[in-house]
CSV table of C-alpha atoms and ligand atoms in Angstrom, one decimal:
chain,number,residue,atom,x,y,z
A,1,MET,CA,71.1,134.5,93.0
A,2,LYS,CA,72.0,131.6,90.9
A,3,VAL,CA,72.3,129.4,93.9
A,4,THR,CA,68.9,130.4,95.3
A,5,LYS,CA,67.1,129.7,92.0
A,6,LYS,CA,68.7,126.2,91.9
A,7,LYS,CA,67.5,125.6,95.4
A,8,LEU,CA,63.9,126.6,94.5
A,9,LYS,CA,63.9,124.3,91.5
A,10,LEU,CA,64.9,121.4,93.7
A,11,LYS,CA,62.1,122.0,96.2
A,12,GLU,CA,59.2,121.8,93.8
A,13,PRO,CA,59.2,118.0,93.1
A,14,PHE,CA,59.8,117.5,96.8
A,15,VAL,CA,56.7,119.4,97.6
A,16,LYS,CA,54.7,117.4,95.1
A,17,VAL,CA,55.9,114.2,96.7
A,18,LEU,CA,54.9,115.5,100.1
A,19,LYS,CA,51.4,116.4,98.8
A,20,VAL,CA,50.9,112.9,97.3
A,21,LEU,CA,52.2,111.3,100.5
A,22,GLY,CA,49.8,113.6,102.5
A,23,VAL,CA,46.8,112.5,100.4
A,24,ILE,CA,47.8,108.8,100.8
A,25,PHE,CA,48.2,109.3,104.5
A,26,LEU,CA,44.8,110.9,104.8
A,27,LEU,CA,43.3,108.1,102.7
A,28,LEU,CA,44.9,105.5,104.9
A,29,ILE,CA,43.6,107.2,108.0
A,30,GLY,CA,40.1,107.3,106.4
A,31,VAL,CA,40.3,103.6,105.6
A,32,PHE,CA,41.6,102.8,109.1
A,33,ILE,CA,38.8,104.8,110.8
A,34,PHE,CA,36.2,103.1,108.5
A,35,TYR,CA,37.8,99.7,109.3
A,36,ARG,CA,37.8,100.4,113.1
A,37,LYS,CA,34.1,101.4,112.9
A,38,GLU,CA,33.3,98.1,111.2
A,39,ILE,CA,35.3,96.1,113.8
A,40,ASN,CA,33.6,98.0,116.6
A,41,GLU,CA,30.2,97.2,115.2
A,42,LEU,CA,31.0,93.5,115.5
A,43,LYS,CA,32.7,93.9,118.9
A,44,ASP,CA,29.6,95.8,120.2
A,45,ILE,CA,27.5,92.7,119.6
A,46,GLY,CA,29.9,90.4,121.3
A,47,TYR,CA,32.5,89.3,118.8
A,48,SER,CA,36.2,89.2,119.7
A,49,GLU,CA,38.8,91.3,117.9
A,50,LYS,CA,40.2,88.2,116.2
A,51,ALA,CA,36.7,86.9,115.2
A,52,SER,CA,35.7,90.4,114.0
A,53,ASN,CA,38.8,90.7,111.8
A,54,ASN,CA,38.1,87.3,110.2
A,55,ILE,CA,34.4,88.2,109.7
A,56,LEU,CA,35.4,91.3,107.8
A,57,PHE,CA,38.2,89.4,105.9
A,58,LYS,CA,35.7,86.7,104.9
A,59,ASN,CA,33.1,89.3,104.0
A,60,LYS,CA,30.5,87.9,106.4
A,61,LYS,CA,29.7,91.1,108.3
A,62,ASP,CA,26.2,91.6,107.1
A,63,TYR,CA,25.3,88.0,107.8
A,64,ILE,CA,26.7,88.2,111.3
A,65,LEU,CA,25.0,91.5,112.0
A,66,SER,CA,21.7,89.9,110.9
A,67,LEU,CA,22.2,87.1,113.4
A,68,GLY,CA,23.5,89.1,116.4
A,69,GLU,CA,25.6,87.6,119.1
A,70,ASN,CA,26.4,84.0,118.7
A,71,LYS,CA,29.2,82.4,120.7
A,72,THR,CA,29.7,79.4,118.5
A,73,LEU,CA,30.1,81.6,115.5
A,74,ASN,CA,32.5,83.7,117.4
A,75,ALA,CA,34.5,80.6,118.2
A,76,ALA,CA,34.3,79.5,114.5
A,77,PHE,CA,35.7,82.8,113.3
A,78,GLU,CA,38.4,82.7,115.8
A,79,SER,CA,39.4,79.1,114.8
A,80,ASP,CA,41.8,78.0,112.1
A,81,TYR,CA,39.3,75.2,111.4
A,82,TYR,CA,36.6,77.5,110.2
A,83,ASN,CA,34.8,76.0,107.3
A,84,GLU,CA,32.6,78.2,105.2
A,85,LYS,CA,30.2,75.3,104.2
A,86,TYR,CA,29.3,74.8,107.9
A,87,LEU,CA,28.5,78.5,108.6
A,88,GLU,CA,24.8,78.0,109.1
A,89,ASP,CA,25.4,74.9,111.3
A,90,TYR,CA,27.8,76.8,113.6
A,91,SER,CA,25.1,79.4,114.2
A,92,ARG,CA,22.6,76.7,115.3
A,93,ILE,CA,24.9,74.6,117.6
A,94,ASN,CA,24.8,75.6,121.3
A,95,TYR,CA,28.1,76.9,122.5
A,96,VAL,CA,30.2,75.2,125.1
A,97,LYS,CA,33.7,76.3,126.2
A,98,GLN,CA,35.9,73.6,124.9
A,99,ASP,CA,39.3,73.3,123.2
A,100,ASP,CA,39.0,71.9,119.7
A,101,LEU,CA,35.3,73.0,119.6
A,102,ILE,CA,35.2,73.9,115.9
A,103,ARG,CA,37.4,71.1,114.9
A,104,ASN,CA,35.1,68.6,116.7
A,105,ILE,CA,32.0,70.2,115.3
A,106,ASN,CA,33.4,69.9,111.8
A,107,LYS,CA,34.1,66.2,112.3
A,108,LEU,CA,30.6,65.5,113.8
A,109,LEU,CA,28.9,67.4,110.9
A,110,ASN,CA,31.0,65.4,108.6
A,111,LYS,CA,29.7,62.2,110.1
A,112,GLY,CA,26.2,63.3,109.5
A,113,TYR,CA,25.1,64.4,113.0
A,114,THR,CA,22.4,67.0,113.1
A,115,ASN,CA,22.9,70.3,114.9
A,116,SER,CA,20.7,69.3,117.8
A,117,ASP,CA,22.7,66.0,118.1
A,118,ILE,CA,25.9,67.9,118.2
A,119,SER,CA,24.6,70.3,120.9
A,120,LEU,CA,23.7,67.3,123.0
A,121,ILE,CA,27.1,65.6,122.4
A,122,LEU,CA,29.0,68.8,123.4
A,123,LYS,CA,26.8,69.3,126.5
A,124,HIS,CA,27.6,65.8,127.9
A,125,GLY,CA,31.3,65.5,127.5
A,126,THR,CA,34.5,67.3,128.2
A,127,SER,CA,36.7,68.5,125.4
A,128,LYS,CA,38.7,65.2,125.6
A,129,GLU,CA,35.6,63.1,125.7
A,130,VAL,CA,34.1,64.8,122.7
A,131,SER,CA,37.4,64.4,120.8
A,132,ASP,CA,37.3,60.6,121.6
A,133,PHE,CA,33.6,60.4,120.7
A,134,VAL,CA,34.2,61.8,117.2
A,135,LYS,CA,36.4,58.8,116.5
A,136,HIS,CA,33.4,56.6,117.3
A,137,GLU,CA,31.3,55.5,114.3
A,138,LYS,CA,28.0,57.4,114.1
A,139,VAL,CA,25.7,56.3,116.9
A,140,GLN,CA,21.9,55.9,116.9
A,141,TYR,CA,20.3,56.5,120.3
A,142,LEU,CA,21.7,59.9,121.3
A,143,GLU,CA,18.6,61.8,122.5
A,144,GLU,CA,17.3,58.7,124.3
A,145,PHE,CA,20.2,58.8,126.7
A,146,PHE,CA,21.5,62.3,126.6
A,147,ASN,CA,18.2,63.9,127.5
A,148,VAL,CA,19.0,62.7,131.0
A,149,SER,CA,20.8,65.7,132.4
A,150,TYR,CA,23.7,63.8,134.0
A,151,ALA,CA,24.4,61.3,131.2
A,152,LYS,CA,28.0,61.1,130.3
A,153,LEU,CA,29.3,61.0,126.7
A,154,SER,CA,32.1,58.6,127.7
A,155,ASN,CA,29.5,56.1,128.9
A,156,TYR,CA,27.6,55.8,125.7
A,157,ASP,CA,28.6,52.2,124.8
A,158,ARG,CA,27.8,51.1,128.3
A,159,TYR,CA,24.4,52.7,128.3
A,160,LEU,CA,23.6,50.9,125.0
A,161,ASN,CA,24.8,47.5,126.3
A,162,TYR,CA,23.1,47.9,129.7
A,163,SER,CA,19.7,48.9,128.3
A,164,TYR,CA,20.0,46.1,125.7
A,165,GLU,CA,20.8,43.5,128.3
A,166,THR,CA,18.4,44.6,131.0
A,167,GLY,CA,15.6,46.2,129.0
A,168,GLU,CA,15.7,49.2,131.5
A,169,ASP,CA,14.4,52.6,130.4
A,170,GLU,CA,16.9,55.3,129.5
A,171,GLU,CA,16.9,57.2,132.8
A,172,THR,CA,17.4,54.0,134.9
A,173,THR,CA,20.1,52.9,132.5
A,174,VAL,CA,22.0,56.2,132.8
A,175,LEU,CA,21.8,56.3,136.5
A,176,TYR,CA,22.9,52.7,137.0
A,177,VAL,CA,25.7,52.9,134.6
A,178,ASN,CA,27.0,56.2,136.1
A,179,LEU,CA,27.0,54.4,139.4
A,180,ASN,CA,28.9,51.5,137.8
A,181,LEU,CA,26.2,49.1,138.6
A,182,ASP,CA,26.8,47.5,135.2
A,183,LYS,CA,30.1,46.3,136.6
A,184,ALA,CA,30.6,43.6,139.2
A,185,PRO,CA,30.8,45.1,142.8
A,186,TYR,CA,34.3,45.6,144.1
A,187,ASP,CA,35.9,45.3,140.7
A,188,ASP,CA,38.1,48.3,139.7
A,189,ALA,CA,36.4,50.5,142.4
A,190,VAL,CA,37.3,54.1,142.5
A,191,GLU,CA,39.4,55.2,145.5
A,192,VAL,CA,37.9,58.0,147.5
A,193,GLU,CA,40.8,59.9,149.0
A,194,LYS,CA,39.3,63.1,150.6
A,195,PHE,CA,37.1,63.3,153.6
A,196,SER,CA,33.9,65.3,153.0
A,197,TYR,CA,30.4,65.2,154.5
A,198,ASP,CA,29.0,64.3,151.1
A,199,MET,CA,31.5,61.6,150.4
A,200,VAL,CA,30.1,58.4,148.9
A,201,VAL,CA,31.6,55.0,149.9
A,202,ASN,CA,29.9,51.9,148.5
A,203,LYS,CA,30.8,48.7,146.6
A,204,TYR,CA,32.2,50.9,143.7
A,205,ARG,CA,33.9,53.6,145.8
A,206,LYS,CA,36.4,52.5,148.4
A,207,LEU,CA,38.7,53.9,151.0
A,208,ASN,CA,42.2,52.8,151.4
A,209,GLU,CA,43.7,51.1,154.5
A,210,LYS,CA,45.1,54.4,155.8
A,211,PHE,CA,42.0,56.5,155.5
A,212,GLU,CA,40.9,57.9,158.9
A,213,PRO,CA,38.7,60.8,159.6
A,214,LYS,CA,39.2,63.2,162.5
A,215,LEU,CA,37.6,61.4,165.4
A,216,VAL,CA,36.2,62.2,168.8
A,217,LYS,CA,35.1,59.8,171.6
A,218,ILE,CA,31.4,59.1,172.1
A,219,LYS,CA,30.2,59.7,175.6
A,220,GLU,CA,28.9,56.6,177.3
A,221,GLU,CA,25.4,57.9,177.6
A,222,TYR,CA,25.0,57.9,173.8
A,223,ALA,CA,26.5,54.5,173.1
A,224,SER,CA,25.8,50.9,173.9
A,225,SER,CA,29.4,50.2,174.7
A,226,GLU,CA,32.6,52.0,175.6
A,227,GLY,CA,35.3,53.4,173.4
A,228,MET,CA,33.3,54.2,170.3
A,229,MET,CA,34.4,57.1,168.1
A,230,ALA,CA,32.8,59.2,165.4
A,231,GLU,CA,33.4,62.3,163.4
A,232,ALA,CA,32.7,65.4,165.6
A,233,VAL,CA,30.1,67.3,163.5
A,234,ALA,CA,28.2,64.1,162.8
A,235,LEU,CA,28.3,63.1,166.5
A,236,ASN,CA,27.1,66.5,167.6
A,237,ALA,CA,24.2,66.2,165.1
A,238,PHE,CA,23.4,62.8,166.6
A,239,ILE,CA,23.4,64.2,170.1
A,240,LYS,CA,21.1,67.0,169.2
A,241,MET,CA,18.8,64.5,167.5
A,242,SER,CA,18.9,62.2,170.5
A,243,LYS,CA,18.1,65.0,172.9
A,244,ASP,CA,15.1,66.1,170.9
A,245,ALA,CA,13.9,62.5,170.6
A,246,SER,CA,14.1,62.0,174.3
A,247,LYS,CA,11.8,65.0,174.8
A,248,GLU,CA,9.2,62.9,173.1
A,249,GLY,CA,9.9,59.9,175.3
A,250,LEU,CA,12.2,58.1,172.8
A,251,GLY,CA,15.6,56.6,173.4
A,252,LEU,CA,18.2,56.5,170.6
A,253,ILE,CA,21.5,54.8,171.2
A,254,ILE,CA,24.6,54.2,169.0
A,255,ASN,CA,25.4,50.6,168.6
A,256,SER,CA,28.2,51.1,166.1
A,257,SER,CA,29.9,54.1,164.6
A,258,TYR,CA,33.4,54.5,163.3
A,259,ARG,CA,35.1,51.3,162.3
A,260,SER,CA,38.7,51.2,160.9
A,261,TYR,CA,39.8,49.2,157.9
A,262,GLN,CA,41.2,46.6,160.3
A,263,ASP,CA,38.0,46.5,162.3
A,264,GLN,CA,36.2,45.6,159.1
A,265,VAL,CA,38.8,42.9,158.4
A,266,ASP,CA,38.1,41.4,161.8
A,267,ILE,CA,34.3,41.6,161.4
A,268,GLN,CA,34.6,39.8,158.1
A,269,GLU,CA,36.5,37.0,159.7
A,270,THR,CA,34.1,36.7,162.6
A,271,TYR,CA,31.1,36.3,160.2
A,272,ARG,CA,33.1,34.0,157.9
A,273,ASN,CA,33.7,31.7,160.8
A,274,LEU,CA,30.1,31.9,162.0
A,275,TYR,CA,28.2,31.7,158.7
A,276,GLY,CA,30.6,31.0,155.9
A,277,ASP,CA,31.8,32.6,152.7
A,278,SER,CA,28.5,33.1,150.9
A,279,TYR,CA,27.0,34.9,153.9
A,280,VAL,CA,30.0,37.3,154.1
A,281,GLU,CA,30.0,37.8,150.3
A,282,LYS,CA,26.3,38.8,150.5
A,283,TYR,CA,26.0,40.8,153.7
A,284,VAL,CA,29.3,42.1,155.0
A,285,ALA,CA,31.0,45.0,153.4
A,286,LYS,CA,34.6,44.3,152.5
A,287,PRO,CA,37.3,46.3,154.2
A,288,GLY,CA,37.6,49.7,152.6
A,289,PHE,CA,34.0,49.5,151.3
A,290,SER,CA,32.2,50.2,154.5
A,291,GLU,CA,30.8,53.6,155.2
A,292,HIS,CA,31.6,53.1,158.9
A,293,GLN,CA,35.2,53.9,158.0
A,294,THR,CA,34.2,57.5,157.2
A,295,GLY,CA,33.1,58.2,160.9
A,296,LEU,CA,29.8,59.5,159.5
A,297,ALA,CA,27.7,56.3,159.8
A,298,PHE,CA,25.8,55.2,162.8
A,299,ASP,CA,24.0,52.0,163.6
A,300,ILE,CA,21.3,53.1,165.8
A,301,GLY,CA,19.3,51.2,168.4
A,302,SER,CA,16.2,51.8,170.5
A,303,THR,CA,16.3,51.8,174.2
A,304,THR,CA,12.6,50.9,174.3
A,305,SER,CA,12.5,48.0,171.8
A,306,ASN,CA,14.7,45.2,170.7
A,307,VAL,CA,13.8,45.2,167.1
A,308,PHE,CA,14.7,48.6,165.8
A,309,ALA,CA,12.7,48.3,162.6
A,310,ASN,CA,9.6,47.9,164.7
A,311,SER,CA,10.4,50.6,167.2
A,312,LYS,CA,8.9,54.0,167.7
A,313,GLU,CA,12.4,55.4,167.4
A,314,TYR,CA,12.7,54.1,163.9
A,315,ALA,CA,9.4,55.6,162.9
A,316,TRP,CA,10.4,58.9,164.4
A,317,MET,CA,13.8,58.8,162.7
A,318,LEU,CA,12.2,58.2,159.3
A,319,ASP,CA,10.3,61.5,159.7
A,320,ASN,CA,12.8,63.5,161.5
A,321,ALA,CA,16.4,62.4,161.0
A,322,TYR,CA,16.8,64.6,157.9
A,323,LYS,CA,16.3,67.7,160.0
A,324,TYR,CA,19.6,66.9,161.8
A,325,GLY,CA,21.5,66.0,158.6
A,326,PHE,CA,20.9,62.2,158.6
A,327,ILE,CA,19.5,59.9,156.0
A,328,LEU,CA,18.4,56.3,156.1
A,329,ARG,CA,21.2,55.0,154.0
A,330,PHE,CA,20.0,51.6,152.8
A,331,PRO,CA,16.2,51.6,152.3
A,332,LYS,CA,14.5,48.3,151.4
A,333,LYS,CA,13.1,49.6,148.1
A,334,TYR,CA,16.5,50.9,146.9
A,335,GLU,CA,18.6,47.8,147.5
A,336,ASP,CA,19.4,47.6,143.8
A,337,ILE,CA,20.8,51.1,143.8
A,338,THR,CA,22.7,51.1,147.0
A,339,GLY,CA,24.0,47.6,146.5
A,340,PHE,CA,23.3,46.8,150.2
A,341,ARG,CA,20.4,44.9,151.6
A,342,SER,CA,18.0,47.0,153.8
A,343,GLU,CA,19.5,48.1,157.1
A,344,PRO,CA,16.9,50.1,159.1
A,345,TRP,CA,19.4,50.9,161.8
A,346,HIS,CA,22.1,52.4,159.6
A,347,PHE,CA,22.0,56.1,159.3
A,348,ARG,CA,24.5,58.4,157.6
A,349,TYR,CA,25.3,62.0,158.3
A,350,VAL,CA,25.5,64.1,155.1
A,351,GLY,CA,24.6,67.6,156.4
A,352,THR,CA,21.2,69.1,156.4
A,353,LYS,CA,21.2,70.5,152.9
A,354,ILE,CA,21.7,67.1,151.3
A,355,SER,CA,19.6,65.2,153.9
A,356,LYS,CA,16.7,67.5,153.2
A,357,TYR,CA,17.0,67.1,149.4
A,358,ILE,CA,17.2,63.3,149.7
A,359,TYR,CA,14.2,63.2,152.1
A,360,GLU,CA,12.0,65.5,150.0
A,361,ASN,CA,12.8,63.8,146.7
A,362,ASP,CA,12.9,60.2,148.2
A,363,ILE,CA,16.1,59.3,146.6
A,364,THR,CA,19.4,57.6,147.7
A,365,LEU,CA,22.8,59.1,148.3
A,366,GLU,CA,23.9,57.4,145.1
A,367,GLU,CA,21.3,59.2,143.1
A,368,TYR,CA,22.2,62.5,144.8
A,369,TYR,CA,25.8,61.8,143.8
A,370,ALA,CA,24.9,61.1,140.2
A,371,LEU,CA,22.8,64.2,140.0
A,372,PHE,CA,25.0,66.8,141.7
A,373,LEU,CA,28.4,65.5,142.8
A,374,ASP,CA,29.7,63.4,140.0
A,375,LYS,CA,31.5,66.0,138.0
B,401,ZN,ZN1,26.0,50.2,159.6
């Protein structure tokens, strides 16, 4: 009996502790359920777990709920660089997926850029370019250049210099600078390594000595001399075009197609001996800078007229070549963009999607490149 009583006495405080623990436990569960509900409210409108936690921790839930989904705010609340005084700004700056986004936004705000300036800056540069740009002292003419869709943040200084020196409007400035036309031709040209039907080779974009596309022989009936070669898809497109032209009583013939790097070296020498340095400098593409090395370019002649520019074939091609994937590569009116003097006979295969766009919008391959390919 004595032993049992003792045992019961020992149990009572223990039960009390258990009861207290139980109440605490239930409270904790309650708090946890409440907390999860709050988090889920934020997650439901598009905030991440991490951002939602920080929103609650910083006591900004009501503010966030009043705004709804906002990716820049989400990034801000995820970031270690979140700065309370910029909260309103974050909500008004367009989101882009970039490393260091919030850190860069803070720095740009600190320099006095407006929210719309910052949205423009972020839109036109990569994370790295934006990080470089924030080191730049505050610039003036942002909208002027960056309202052009393909303007590049990293080119800002060049835009400014070019428009100042030439007096060109912003759109022309952005285009020309993106095409490197503010630099001397052939100087630090980019090397184009991969073959593609939309590849651009010009005085600023070169091929190396070894570049060679897959080539097929051109049958004699389509060429003015033996042994010419071209890229197969481009050649087939030419053949189809030539057959359709002949149904209309026209005769198209290939005078020149693929030329190797070495061929271009030889051509340069021939012309140098005939006409001298300044002629070559002006009219002959340097080795590596000729589109003929791609296998996609054709110098076309007429079987009915000696001067192609005056021929019915030329007129027909101006209206129809695009249907077969060809463009007139060096039109007279665009000499300053292509960097080559007008060559009515020189057509380039780019595929029908691009040729149609270029034809309908009356632009050059360079402009197409600046618009869509230069990423
Ligand atoms: Zn040519």
